[in-house]
């Protein structure tokens, strides 16, 4: 920037030239210099220039043109990066599988670290929760009742039950693709155990409808395994099956 | 040293759902020289692969050199200096699918200038993940601050900006570096 009020027009031109040369040599943001204002100052100084001042003026104009070219290059570079970004993001999204996406995130991720601590409001929330659970979850430990095991496995031929359920499962998945869990298990704890084993062995997966909570048996899927707890209605107990 | 210990307790023990402590809170607890205390704490934390970073309300990183007045509303939090491994992420409760869904959400939002209708984000994620898991994961990301809901739209949340180098995730970080060197 040109500061102050120089006495001679040649001084104005010299200062403009110095400003432009500094901007070019610094290699910084070419827009840090107000090119329009510098041209305006040159225009105002021009009528008063002597012959040697005109040479200086020509040099200042040449350097300003050079600076404008730098500005163009800078804009082109920024535009290409800005337009490339969304494209690269979509390419990554389309091309990478879940594991690769997870690894890409990890490369760019510096997670915040914190340790949870119990606060008074957390304790009050806990008390409120326990209070809302009703008489099945009494606060006095002595009052806790341990229910009798509803599903005692005492079957002479467990293998045949497994075989039968596997065969039914195979046919049902082949013909229908997706069967309600309750339809396949029919409230029988042993069939539920058998289905749990078959899911664990990769014959089927479980799918939980998030809104209704209904559980379906579906063909085995890729992905990570997780446990799905299924309560058998009216039987007073539950079983645990593997799904993914 | 006592102040450094106190700063560590304040920053490491989370008192709210949202991690971090405001600059003015640190100033109140540690005194007007709290930035020097934070710099001192940073030296100890760097030995453990951690660092204190300051971010603004939107999650954009701020320099500790901005001075006390510029950082009074900043959020100070402790973060890893290096990327976590997949095993470490899983140990801290992240499933691979959840990490992938967060990556996919951020990539899609980044490709749309940081914002997109939620239904479109769900559609994109459903191409790779089961629907019930997608909805549940998005809700978790919103609760954690990685995404933010604005009406029917999802936008990149403050925590994603604070913890994730979006340019690096997208793949333009290197281009920008090269561009900077060329200037």
mmCIF file of C-alpha atoms in Angstrom, chain A residues 10-103:
data_model
loop_
_atom_site.group_PDB
_atom_site.id
_atom_site.type_symbol
_atom_site.label_atom_id
_atom_site.label_comp_id
_atom_site.label_asym_id
_atom_site.label_seq_id
_atom_site.Cartn_x
_atom_site.Cartn_y
_atom_site.Cartn_z
ATOM 1 C CA UNK A 10 7.821 10.400 -9.388
ATOM 2 C CA UNK A 11 7.812 9.516 -5.673
ATOM 3 C CA UNK A 12 4.262 8.223 -6.013
ATOM 4 C CA UNK A 13 5.251 6.024 -8.938
ATOM 5 C CA UNK A 14 8.364 4.795 -7.129
ATOM 6 C CA UNK A 15 6.326 3.796 -4.069
ATOM 7 C CA UNK A 16 3.771 1.975 -6.219
ATOM 8 C CA UNK A 17 6.581 0.111 -7.935
ATOM 9 C CA UNK A 18 8.169 -0.858 -4.614
ATOM 10 C CA UNK A 19 4.843 -2.105 -3.249
ATOM 11 C CA UNK A 20 4.209 -4.264 -6.312
ATOM 12 C CA UNK A 21 7.740 -5.685 -6.376
ATOM 13 C CA UNK A 22 7.488 -6.567 -2.689
ATOM 14 C CA UNK A 23 4.181 -8.362 -3.276
ATOM 15 C CA UNK A 24 5.617 -10.307 -6.224
ATOM 16 C CA UNK A 25 8.772 -11.305 -4.388
ATOM 17 C CA UNK A 26 7.053 -12.327 -1.156
ATOM 18 C CA UNK A 27 5.138 -15.096 -2.955
ATOM 19 C CA UNK A 28 2.166 -14.529 -0.612
ATOM 20 C CA UNK A 29 -1.482 -13.881 -1.384
ATOM 21 C CA UNK A 30 -1.444 -11.655 -4.512
ATOM 22 C CA UNK A 31 -4.795 -10.179 -3.454
ATOM 23 C CA UNK A 32 -3.148 -8.606 -0.412
ATOM 24 C CA UNK A 33 -2.367 -5.663 -2.731
ATOM 25 C CA UNK A 34 -5.162 -3.367 -3.925
ATOM 26 C CA UNK A 35 -4.306 -3.252 -7.623
ATOM 27 C CA UNK A 36 -7.169 -0.893 -8.484
ATOM 28 C CA UNK A 37 -5.987 1.686 -5.995
ATOM 29 C CA UNK A 38 -2.397 1.516 -7.257
ATOM 30 C CA UNK A 39 -3.551 2.093 -10.846
ATOM 31 C CA UNK A 40 -5.594 5.034 -9.647
ATOM 32 C CA UNK A 41 -2.508 6.546 -8.001
ATOM 33 C CA UNK A 42 -0.469 6.037 -11.168
ATOM 34 C CA UNK A 43 -3.225 7.694 -13.210
ATOM 35 C CA UNK A 44 -3.255 10.727 -10.927
ATOM 36 C CA UNK A 45 0.528 11.025 -10.999
ATOM 37 C CA UNK A 46 0.881 10.600 -14.771
ATOM 38 C CA UNK A 47 0.196 14.251 -15.944
ATOM 39 C CA UNK A 48 2.972 15.602 -13.661
ATOM 40 C CA UNK A 49 5.662 13.086 -14.587
ATOM 41 C CA UNK A 50 8.877 14.185 -16.182
ATOM 42 C CA UNK A 51 10.563 12.177 -18.912
ATOM 43 C CA UNK A 52 12.530 9.896 -16.575
ATOM 44 C CA UNK A 53 9.370 9.408 -14.475
ATOM 45 C CA UNK A 54 7.585 7.978 -17.504
ATOM 46 C CA UNK A 55 10.097 5.118 -17.651
ATOM 47 C CA UNK A 56 9.413 4.431 -14.000
ATOM 48 C CA UNK A 57 5.696 4.545 -14.702
ATOM 49 C CA UNK A 58 6.018 1.995 -17.545
ATOM 50 C CA UNK A 59 7.940 -0.335 -15.250
ATOM 51 C CA UNK A 60 5.241 0.012 -12.524
ATOM 52 C CA UNK A 61 2.495 -0.815 -15.037
ATOM 53 C CA UNK A 62 4.456 -3.846 -16.293
ATOM 54 C CA UNK A 63 4.895 -5.121 -12.727
ATOM 55 C CA UNK A 64 1.210 -4.536 -11.960
ATOM 56 C CA UNK A 65 0.285 -6.618 -15.015
ATOM 57 C CA UNK A 66 2.560 -9.350 -13.684
ATOM 58 C CA UNK A 67 0.736 -9.194 -10.339
ATOM 59 C CA UNK A 68 -2.642 -9.483 -12.060
ATOM 60 C CA UNK A 69 -1.405 -12.609 -13.848
ATOM 61 C CA UNK A 70 -0.427 -14.044 -10.440
ATOM 62 C CA UNK A 71 -3.907 -13.265 -9.156
ATOM 63 C CA UNK A 72 -5.465 -15.130 -12.098
ATOM 64 C CA UNK A 73 -3.271 -18.174 -11.442
ATOM 65 C CA UNK A 74 -4.158 -18.066 -7.753
ATOM 66 C CA UNK A 75 -7.889 -17.987 -8.512
ATOM 67 C CA UNK A 76 -7.569 -20.829 -11.011
ATOM 68 C CA UNK A 77 -5.766 -22.954 -8.414
ATOM 69 C CA UNK A 78 -8.359 -22.305 -5.753
ATOM 70 C CA UNK A 79 -11.238 -23.007 -8.106
ATOM 71 C CA UNK A 80 -9.731 -26.317 -9.190
ATOM 72 C CA UNK A 81 -9.283 -27.422 -5.561
ATOM 73 C CA UNK A 82 -12.751 -26.275 -4.597
ATOM 74 C CA UNK A 83 -14.374 -28.039 -7.535
ATOM 75 C CA UNK A 84 -12.263 -31.160 -7.070
ATOM 76 C CA UNK A 85 -13.224 -31.550 -3.406
ATOM 77 C CA UNK A 86 -16.876 -32.577 -3.865
ATOM 78 C CA UNK A 87 -15.913 -34.854 -6.727
ATOM 79 C CA UNK A 88 -13.206 -36.599 -4.698
ATOM 80 C CA UNK A 89 -15.606 -37.000 -1.781
ATOM 81 C CA UNK A 90 -18.205 -38.687 -3.981
ATOM 82 C CA UNK A 91 -15.628 -40.918 -5.638
ATOM 83 C CA UNK A 92 -14.409 -42.082 -2.226
ATOM 84 C CA UNK A 93 -17.937 -42.634 -1.058
ATOM 85 C CA UNK A 94 -18.804 -44.717 -4.096
ATOM 86 C CA UNK A 95 -15.581 -46.680 -4.337
ATOM 87 C CA UNK A 96 -14.805 -47.624 -0.746
ATOM 88 C CA UNK A 97 -16.353 -50.394 1.287
ATOM 89 C CA UNK A 98 -17.274 -50.012 4.968
ATOM 90 C CA UNK A 99 -13.887 -51.101 6.282
ATOM 91 C CA UNK A 100 -11.963 -48.806 3.916
ATOM 92 C CA UNK A 101 -14.252 -45.912 4.813
ATOM 93 C CA UNK A 102 -13.601 -46.553 8.504
ATOM 94 C CA UNK A 103 -9.847 -46.561 7.877
#
